[in-house]
Short mmCIF file of C-alpha atoms in Angstrom, two decimals:
data_model
loop_
_atom_site.label_atom_id
_atom_site.label_comp_id
_atom_site.label_asym_id
_atom_site.label_seq_id
_atom_site.Cartn_x
_atom_site.Cartn_y
_atom_site.Cartn_z
CA UNK A 240 18.58 17.21 -9.37
CA UNK A 241 15.40 16.97 -6.77
CA UNK A 242 13.00 19.54 -5.40
CA UNK A 243 13.62 20.15 -1.74
CA UNK A 244 10.08 20.29 -1.49
CA UNK A 245 8.30 18.19 1.91
CA UNK A 246 4.53 17.83 1.78
CA UNK A 247 3.02 16.15 5.10
CA UNK A 248 0.56 13.42 5.07
CA UNK A 249 -1.98 14.36 7.92
CA UNK A 250 -3.43 11.10 8.46
CA UNK A 251 -0.07 9.04 9.72
CA UNK A 252 0.89 12.29 11.96
CA UNK A 253 -2.09 11.64 13.44
CA UNK A 254 -2.02 7.87 13.95
CA UNK A 255 1.86 8.99 15.01
CA UNK A 256 0.48 11.57 17.91
CA UNK A 257 -2.21 9.67 19.19
CA UNK A 258 0.65 6.45 19.88
CA UNK A 259 3.41 9.05 21.05
CA UNK A 260 5.23 8.09 24.68
CA UNK A 261 3.32 4.58 24.53
CA UNK A 262 5.06 1.25 25.73
CA UNK A 263 4.28 -0.46 21.88
CA UNK A 264 6.91 -0.52 19.66
CA UNK A 265 5.12 1.33 16.85
CA UNK A 266 5.81 -0.48 13.40
CA UNK A 267 5.57 1.50 9.73
CA UNK A 268 5.32 -0.51 7.02
CA UNK A 269 4.72 -0.44 2.81
CA UNK A 270 6.01 -1.28 0.03
CA UNK A 271 9.31 0.53 -0.69
CA UNK A 272 9.35 4.51 -2.09
CA UNK A 273 6.17 5.00 -0.82
CA UNK A 274 6.95 7.83 1.99
CA UNK A 275 7.33 5.47 4.67
CA UNK A 276 10.72 7.01 5.86
CA UNK A 277 9.54 10.81 4.94
CA UNK A 278 6.42 10.04 7.27
CA UNK A 279 8.87 8.62 10.04
CA UNK A 280 11.39 11.75 9.72
CA UNK A 281 8.52 14.07 9.67
CA UNK A 282 7.15 13.41 12.40
CA UNK A 283 11.24 13.49 14.39
CA UNK A 284 11.49 16.83 13.25
CA UNK A 285 8.52 17.70 14.73
CA UNK A 286 9.01 16.66 18.04
CA UNK A 287 12.22 18.42 17.76
CA UNK A 288 10.87 21.38 17.30
CA UNK A 289 8.63 21.42 20.02
CA UNK A 290 11.84 21.48 22.12
CA UNK A 291 12.55 17.68 22.59
CA UNK A 292 16.49 17.33 22.90
CA UNK A 293 18.45 16.86 19.91
CA UNK A 294 20.92 13.81 22.59
CA UNK A 295 17.16 12.23 23.24
CA UNK A 296 16.87 11.57 19.42
CA UNK A 297 18.52 9.36 17.56
CA UNK A 298 18.11 8.21 14.02
CA UNK A 299 19.52 6.18 11.65
CA UNK A 300 18.25 4.95 8.09
CA UNK A 301 19.46 2.02 7.18
CA UNK A 302 19.34 2.14 3.19
CA UNK A 303 21.31 5.93 2.98
CA UNK A 304 23.72 5.85 0.29
CA UNK A 305 27.19 5.44 1.68
CA UNK A 306 26.60 3.09 4.49
CA UNK A 307 28.12 -0.49 5.01
CA UNK A 308 26.69 -3.03 2.76
CA UNK A 309 26.74 -5.32 5.63
CA UNK A 310 25.16 -3.49 8.26
CA UNK A 311 25.15 -5.79 11.83
CA UNK A 312 23.22 -5.78 14.77
CA UNK A 313 26.83 -5.45 17.20
CA UNK A 314 27.09 -2.46 15.06
CA UNK A 315 23.81 -0.88 15.86
CA UNK A 316 23.88 -1.61 19.16
CA UNK A 317 27.56 0.27 19.58
CA UNK A 318 25.61 3.94 18.30
CA UNK A 319 22.99 3.25 20.34
CA UNK A 320 24.76 3.01 23.28
CA UNK A 321 26.68 5.76 22.91
CA UNK A 322 23.45 7.52 22.36
CA UNK A 323 21.66 6.49 24.95
CA UNK A 324 24.38 7.12 27.37
CA UNK A 325 24.80 10.91 25.97
CA UNK A 326 20.78 11.74 26.22
CA UNK A 327 19.31 12.84 29.54
CA UNK A 328 18.11 10.37 31.00
CA UNK A 329 15.06 10.96 33.70
CA UNK A 330 13.51 12.55 29.78
CA UNK A 331 11.92 10.13 27.32
CA UNK A 332 14.40 8.92 23.90
CA UNK A 333 13.05 8.48 21.18
CA UNK A 334 14.88 5.48 18.76
CA UNK A 335 13.94 5.97 14.87
CA UNK A 336 15.06 2.91 13.28
CA UNK A 337 14.32 3.85 9.22
CA UNK A 338 14.53 0.24 7.05
CA UNK A 339 15.70 -1.45 9.87
CA UNK A 340 15.52 -5.03 8.17
CA UNK A 341 18.20 -4.06 6.11
CA UNK A 342 20.11 -4.99 9.62
CA UNK A 343 21.50 -8.35 9.74
CA UNK A 344 19.82 -9.58 13.79
CA UNK A 345 18.17 -6.38 14.63
CA UNK A 346 15.50 -8.43 16.50
CA UNK A 347 17.92 -8.83 19.10
CA UNK A 348 18.40 -5.07 19.47
CA UNK A 349 14.95 -4.37 19.20
CA UNK A 350 14.30 -6.56 22.07
CA UNK A 351 16.43 -5.41 24.63
CA UNK A 352 15.80 -1.75 23.21
CA UNK A 353 12.84 -2.08 24.37
CA UNK A 354 13.38 -3.11 28.48
CA UNK A 355 14.85 0.06 28.53
CA UNK A 356 12.82 3.25 30.34
CA UNK A 357 12.08 6.23 28.73
CA UNK A 358 12.60 4.75 25.47
CA UNK A 359 9.90 5.44 22.60
CA UNK A 360 10.61 3.63 19.10
CA UNK A 361 9.48 3.78 15.60
CA UNK A 362 10.95 0.87 13.49
CA UNK A 363 10.17 1.08 9.40
CA UNK A 364 10.18 -2.14 7.46
CA UNK A 365 8.93 -3.05 3.56
CA UNK A 366 8.48 -6.42 4.47
CA UNK A 367 6.06 -8.03 6.10
CA UNK A 368 8.68 -10.08 7.32
CA UNK A 369 9.51 -7.89 10.13
CA UNK A 370 6.52 -8.87 12.23
CA UNK A 371 6.62 -12.62 11.18
CA UNK A 372 9.63 -12.80 12.80
CA UNK A 373 10.76 -13.53 16.59
CA UNK A 374 10.19 -10.45 17.25
CA UNK A 375 5.64 -10.97 16.64
CA UNK A 376 5.77 -13.55 19.39
CA UNK A 377 8.49 -11.70 22.07
CA UNK A 378 6.65 -8.25 22.05
CA UNK A 379 2.87 -10.60 21.58
CA UNK A 380 0.75 -7.73 22.67
CA UNK A 381 3.70 -4.97 22.76
CA UNK A 382 3.87 -3.89 19.02
CA UNK A 383 1.71 -1.84 16.84
CA UNK A 384 1.23 -2.09 12.79
CA UNK A 385 0.71 1.12 10.99
CA UNK A 386 0.51 0.59 6.90
CA UNK A 387 2.04 2.97 4.82
CA UNK A 388 0.36 3.15 1.24
CA UNK A 389 1.04 5.19 -1.76
CA UNK A 390 -0.81 8.91 -2.04
CA UNK A 391 -4.17 8.91 -2.10
CA UNK A 392 -6.39 10.81 -4.44
CA UNK A 393 -6.73 13.49 -2.23
CA UNK A 394 -3.28 13.24 -0.68
CA UNK A 395 -1.96 13.28 -5.04
CA UNK A 396 -3.80 16.87 -5.05
CA UNK A 397 -2.59 17.49 -1.64
CA UNK A 398 1.76 17.21 -3.35
CA UNK A 399 0.58 18.23 -6.54
CA UNK A 400 -0.49 21.62 -5.66
CA UNK A 401 2.94 21.60 -2.92
CA UNK A 402 4.28 21.63 -6.26
CA UNK A 403 3.20 24.23 -8.51
CA UNK A 404 1.25 21.29 -10.53
CA UNK A 405 -2.02 23.47 -12.07
CA UNK A 406 -4.49 21.11 -13.98
CA UNK A 407 -7.77 20.74 -13.50
CA UNK A 408 -8.75 17.83 -10.89
CA UNK A 409 -10.24 15.69 -14.07
CA UNK A 410 -6.69 15.71 -15.89
CA UNK A 411 -5.02 14.96 -12.50
CA UNK A 412 -6.93 12.06 -11.34
CA UNK A 413 -5.78 11.14 -15.04
CA UNK A 414 -2.26 11.22 -14.64
CA UNK A 415 -3.01 9.48 -11.25
CA UNK A 416 -5.11 6.71 -12.71
CA UNK A 417 -2.00 6.52 -15.37
CA UNK A 418 0.99 6.85 -13.31
CA UNK A 419 0.18 6.14 -9.75
CA UNK A 420 0.59 7.42 -6.20
CA UNK A 421 3.95 7.02 -5.60
CA UNK A 422 5.31 10.29 -3.56
CA UNK A 423 9.14 10.18 -5.34
CA UNK A 424 7.90 10.99 -8.75
CA UNK A 425 6.85 14.39 -7.36
CA UNK A 426 10.66 14.51 -6.48
CA UNK A 427 11.63 14.59 -10.27
CA UNK A 428 13.06 17.61 -11.89
CA UNK A 429 11.37 17.30 -14.44
CA UNK A 430 8.22 15.81 -14.49
CA UNK A 431 8.34 14.13 -18.09
CA UNK A 432 6.16 11.07 -19.17
CA UNK A 433 10.26 9.45 -19.67
CA UNK A 434 11.59 10.49 -16.79
CA UNK A 435 8.41 9.35 -14.51
CA UNK A 436 8.31 5.53 -16.23
CA UNK A 437 12.50 5.53 -15.20
CA UNK A 438 11.56 6.50 -11.91
CA UNK A 439 8.72 3.53 -11.52
CA UNK A 440 10.74 1.00 -13.33
CA UNK A 441 13.55 1.90 -10.88
CA UNK A 442 11.00 1.43 -7.80
CA UNK A 443 10.06 -2.00 -9.08
CA UNK A 444 13.66 -3.50 -9.82
CA UNK A 445 14.31 -2.49 -6.55
CA UNK A 446 11.47 -4.11 -4.49
CA UNK A 447 11.95 -7.15 -6.50
CA UNK A 448 15.76 -7.85 -6.39
CA UNK A 449 15.55 -6.46 -2.81
CA UNK A 450 11.82 -7.12 -1.07
CA UNK A 451 11.04 -10.05 -2.75
CA UNK A 452 14.44 -11.86 -4.72
CA UNK A 453 16.82 -10.99 -1.87
CA UNK A 454 14.87 -11.69 1.30
CA UNK A 455 13.55 -15.17 -0.04
CA UNK A 456 16.64 -16.59 -2.01
CA UNK A 457 14.50 -16.93 -5.20
CA UNK A 458 16.50 -17.80 -7.60
CA UNK A 459 14.63 -17.74 -10.58
CA UNK A 460 14.45 -13.86 -11.56
CA UNK A 461 13.15 -13.74 -15.08
CA UNK A 462 10.03 -16.46 -13.71
CA UNK A 463 8.82 -13.67 -10.66
CA UNK A 464 9.04 -11.04 -13.10
CA UNK A 465 7.10 -12.76 -15.66
CA UNK A 466 4.37 -13.73 -12.92
CA UNK A 467 4.16 -9.94 -11.72
CA UNK A 468 3.90 -8.77 -15.63
CA UNK A 469 1.29 -11.72 -15.99
CA UNK A 470 -0.42 -10.33 -11.99
CA UNK A 471 -0.46 -6.68 -13.32
CA UNK A 472 -1.14 -7.08 -16.74
CA UNK A 473 -4.36 -9.07 -15.96
CA UNK A 474 -5.58 -7.56 -12.09
CA UNK A 475 -9.37 -7.31 -12.07
CA UNK A 476 -9.82 -10.86 -13.26
CA UNK A 477 -10.93 -14.31 -11.00
CA UNK A 478 -7.43 -16.37 -11.01
CA UNK A 479 -6.81 -19.82 -9.38
CA UNK A 480 -3.49 -21.28 -8.52
CA UNK A 481 -3.54 -23.67 -11.62
CA UNK A 482 -4.93 -21.11 -14.14
CA UNK A 483 -1.35 -19.24 -13.21
CA UNK A 484 0.44 -22.12 -13.77
CA UNK A 485 -1.25 -23.13 -16.73
CA UNK A 486 -0.46 -19.37 -18.62
CA UNK A 487 2.70 -19.00 -17.51
CA UNK A 488 3.29 -22.85 -19.10
CA UNK A 489 1.96 -22.17 -22.58
CA UNK A 490 4.73 -19.41 -22.56
CA UNK A 491 7.27 -21.47 -21.76
CA UNK A 492 7.88 -20.77 -18.51
CA UNK A 493 8.27 -24.32 -16.86
CA UNK A 494 6.40 -23.79 -13.05
CA UNK A 495 4.43 -25.70 -10.57
CA UNK A 496 1.83 -24.96 -8.22
CA UNK A 497 3.96 -24.97 -4.97
CA UNK A 498 6.43 -21.87 -6.67
CA UNK A 499 3.70 -20.14 -8.01
CA UNK A 500 2.22 -19.62 -4.05
CA UNK A 501 5.38 -19.25 -3.10
CA UNK A 502 5.99 -16.61 -5.40
CA UNK A 503 2.61 -14.71 -4.49
CA UNK A 504 3.25 -14.68 -1.38
CA UNK A 505 6.97 -13.32 -1.49
CA UNK A 506 4.94 -10.12 -3.63
CA UNK A 507 2.31 -10.06 -0.63
CA UNK A 508 4.72 -10.05 2.14
CA UNK A 509 6.46 -7.07 -0.19
CA UNK A 510 3.19 -5.13 -0.39
CA UNK A 511 3.76 -5.09 -3.80
CA UNK A 512 0.01 -6.88 -4.04
CA UNK A 513 -2.90 -7.70 -2.43
CA UNK A 514 -5.75 -10.56 -2.34
CA UNK A 515 -9.13 -10.05 -2.73
CA UNK A 516 -10.79 -13.46 -1.99
CA UNK A 517 -14.19 -14.35 -3.68
CA UNK A 518 -17.03 -14.92 -1.14
CA UNK A 519 -20.50 -15.95 -1.63
CA UNK A 520 -23.38 -14.41 -1.16
CA UNK A 521 -27.15 -15.39 -0.61
CA UNK A 522 -26.74 -18.91 -0.18
CA UNK A 523 -24.08 -19.31 -3.50
CA UNK A 524 -21.96 -21.91 -2.31
CA UNK A 525 -17.94 -21.92 -3.29
CA UNK A 526 -16.22 -25.02 -3.57
CA UNK A 527 -12.98 -23.60 -4.95
CA UNK A 528 -13.15 -19.46 -4.60
CA UNK A 529 -10.55 -17.71 -7.13
CA UNK A 530 -9.77 -14.57 -6.13
CA UNK A 531 -7.83 -11.85 -7.07
CA UNK A 532 -4.90 -9.91 -7.04
CA UNK A 533 -4.62 -6.17 -6.94
CA UNK A 534 -1.25 -4.28 -7.08
CA UNK A 535 -0.29 -1.59 -4.58
CA UNK A 536 -0.05 1.43 -7.63
CA UNK A 537 -1.14 2.05 -11.05
CA UNK A 538 1.44 3.29 -12.01
CA UNK A 539 3.61 -0.11 -11.45
CA UNK A 540 0.79 -2.03 -12.68
CA UNK A 541 0.65 -0.20 -15.77
CA UNK A 542 4.40 -0.45 -15.85
CA UNK A 543 3.72 -3.77 -16.82
CA UNK A 544 1.51 -2.93 -19.70
CA UNK A 545 3.12 -0.58 -21.52
CA UNK A 546 1.30 2.52 -20.46
CA UNK A 547 -2.05 1.30 -22.28
CA UNK A 548 -4.69 3.22 -22.77
CA UNK A 549 -7.22 0.12 -22.94
CA UNK A 550 -8.74 -1.86 -19.33
CA UNK A 551 -9.32 1.54 -18.14
CA UNK A 552 -12.51 -0.07 -15.88
CA UNK A 553 -9.87 -2.41 -14.25
CA UNK A 554 -7.70 0.59 -13.90
CA UNK A 555 -10.31 2.34 -11.76
CA UNK A 556 -11.44 -0.75 -10.06
CA UNK A 557 -7.47 -1.31 -8.64
CA UNK A 558 -7.97 2.66 -7.62
CA UNK A 559 -11.23 1.54 -5.53
CA UNK A 560 -9.67 -1.70 -4.13
CA UNK A 561 -6.65 0.47 -2.41
CA UNK A 562 -8.57 3.07 -0.95
CA UNK A 563 -11.34 0.93 0.64
CA UNK A 564 -8.17 -1.17 2.11
CA UNK A 565 -6.64 2.67 2.40
CA UNK A 566 -10.32 3.55 4.92
CA UNK A 567 -9.88 0.20 6.91
CA UNK A 568 -12.34 -2.11 5.04
CA UNK A 569 -11.18 -6.10 3.60
CA UNK A 570 -12.96 -5.96 0.32
CA UNK A 571 -13.78 -9.87 -1.29
CA UNK A 572 -14.99 -10.21 -4.50
CA UNK A 573 -18.90 -11.38 -3.99
CA UNK A 574 -20.45 -14.09 -6.24
CA UNK A 575 -24.35 -13.84 -6.26
CA UNK A 576 -25.94 -16.59 -9.06
CA UNK A 577 -27.05 -13.57 -10.67
CA UNK A 578 -23.33 -12.24 -11.10
CA UNK A 579 -20.90 -10.49 -9.42
CA UNK A 580 -20.25 -7.51 -6.87
CA UNK A 581 -16.86 -5.86 -7.35
CA UNK A 582 -16.56 -4.97 -4.14
CA UNK A 583 -17.82 -6.22 -0.98
CA UNK A 584 -16.00 -3.90 1.55
CA UNK A 585 -16.31 -4.71 5.27
CA UNK A 586 -14.84 -2.91 8.44
CA UNK A 587 -16.15 -3.92 11.86
CA UNK A 588 -19.94 -4.14 12.19
CA UNK A 589 -20.10 -2.50 8.40
CA UNK A 590 -20.59 -3.66 5.13
CA UNK A 591 -20.83 -1.90 2.15
CA UNK A 592 -21.97 -3.58 -1.67
CA UNK A 593 -19.74 -1.61 -4.63
CA UNK A 594 -19.59 -1.57 -8.33
CA UNK A 595 -17.09 -0.29 -10.63
CA UNK A 596 -17.47 0.94 -13.78
CA UNK A 597 -15.79 3.45 -16.31
CA UNK A 598 -19.12 4.65 -17.56
CA UNK A 599 -23.08 3.49 -17.20
CA UNK A 600 -24.19 5.88 -19.50
CA UNK A 601 -25.45 3.13 -21.88
CA UNK A 602 -28.82 2.06 -20.07
CA UNK A 603 -27.68 -1.47 -20.75
CA UNK A 604 -24.51 -0.99 -19.32
CA UNK A 605 -25.52 0.78 -16.58
CA UNK A 606 -28.37 -1.97 -15.87
CA UNK A 607 -26.19 -4.62 -16.02
CA UNK A 608 -23.72 -3.17 -13.04
CA UNK A 609 -26.98 -2.31 -11.18
CA UNK A 610 -29.19 -6.06 -11.30
CA UNK A 611 -26.54 -7.94 -9.14
CA UNK A 612 -26.74 -5.01 -6.42
CA UNK A 613 -30.81 -5.49 -6.81
CA UNK A 614 -30.79 -9.36 -6.24
CA UNK A 615 -28.78 -8.48 -2.96
CA UNK A 616 -31.62 -8.80 -0.41
CA UNK A 617 -30.46 -7.20 2.71
CA UNK A 618 -30.15 -3.70 3.94
CA UNK A 619 -26.62 -3.24 3.78
CA UNK A 620 -25.79 0.81 1.07
CA UNK A 621 -24.77 -0.18 -2.45
CA UNK A 622 -23.30 1.95 -4.14
CA UNK A 623 -22.15 2.07 -8.21
CA UNK A 624 -19.04 4.34 -9.13
CA UNK A 625 -18.51 5.43 -12.07
CA UNK A 626 -16.54 8.27 -14.12
CA UNK A 627 -19.53 9.52 -15.38
CA UNK A 628 -20.53 13.03 -13.96
CA UNK A 629 -24.37 12.57 -15.22
CA UNK A 630 -27.19 10.33 -14.31
CA UNK A 631 -25.39 10.45 -10.65
CA UNK A 632 -27.71 9.76 -7.62
CA UNK A 633 -29.63 7.51 -5.66
CA UNK A 634 -31.78 5.06 -7.66
CA UNK A 635 -35.53 4.52 -6.39
CA UNK A 636 -34.84 1.18 -5.15
CA UNK A 637 -31.54 3.05 -2.74
CA UNK A 638 -28.77 2.82 -4.93
CA UNK A 639 -26.02 5.25 -4.99
CA UNK A 640 -24.41 5.98 -8.80
CA UNK A 641 -21.68 8.03 -7.23
CA UNK A 642 -18.81 9.85 -9.42
CA UNK A 643 -15.47 8.06 -8.73
CA UNK A 644 -13.40 11.45 -8.59
CA UNK A 645 -16.00 12.42 -5.72
CA UNK A 646 -16.07 9.35 -3.67
CA UNK A 647 -12.23 9.63 -3.65
CA UNK A 648 -12.32 12.91 -2.27
CA UNK A 649 -14.88 11.99 0.04
CA UNK A 650 -17.34 14.80 -1.09
CA UNK A 651 -20.46 13.18 0.57
CA UNK A 652 -18.47 10.46 2.01
CA UNK A 653 -18.67 10.31 5.49
CA UNK A 654 -15.47 7.61 5.36
CA UNK A 655 -13.02 10.01 4.93
CA UNK A 656 -9.68 9.34 6.63
#
């Protein structure tokens, strides 16, 4: 049994509103179960509520229970033709194809559909291959990608309120850090730890088996799962492919650099992980840049570690990285001769340097985190994010020390979306 409450996600609705009735195909992407289908369904319901006749709305979700296990392009084309013939030809027809990657050969259908006048097309997909197919080439410049992420902390609070979860902001952040922001967690009738873990396990299994292994015909599922466990449990550490291979080999999982790179690429294309490469700052040359891997959701990350209470700092770093991505930044790891900048966040002509630390109440820890920021000579903003409520503010040399919860909620920050 699940709740029927549906909570709006205004940011995505604004994006869809701005793209409505344009020629571009709208491709909504993101990891499975992050809320893409709900965003699409909500948008569909809104245009129906505005007076668009139902005969001019075609909606099909291809991962629903009860649909044929094998769905073909011919079946989809047949259904579309029947629906379009019954529509009002003089008005705009809206076509919503949810989890379209489940239909073999779907590109041919969309290609033909795009030639039809007065047709506004919306797709969702749980794998980046949806745009690395022929569609991207044949419709170059005629599609726009919209990334949907698991809940931001601001959204998490809105969902908590909608589902009558009455806790302090700090208590809810602790839950967000531990269990992540997958919207389906709020649909559980009984949100016990056991049920939450079961739901996260189901999400992980679906992503691994459907969007990684089956899509790419990967044969060694055990190796894939061991790789995920390793990357997730050590997220926040710098890696090279050879280092990952060495760790797996020492755990008696013999593999090669090519295999690991292919599996990591598959995990990225399923939106399960993202990577932040090192970048040299102030003349520090990097002959062999390393990279950090960040899971899309801390709940999925913690699932692989048995929800260990350790490494809160890495979990905070993960949350900050994912929030930067939501806000449209590209984040890299800054390498200096005197240390490391956790994130060099770039967006158009903006740059922001960020350090993340669980606490800097100890003077030595505070100085250790501030030292790399003080080594930077440019005038771009510099920030230290921490769970501390004391000692925040701006240092004499202009570095902002900000509570991470306040930053996530955009208090005093113009970068809220």
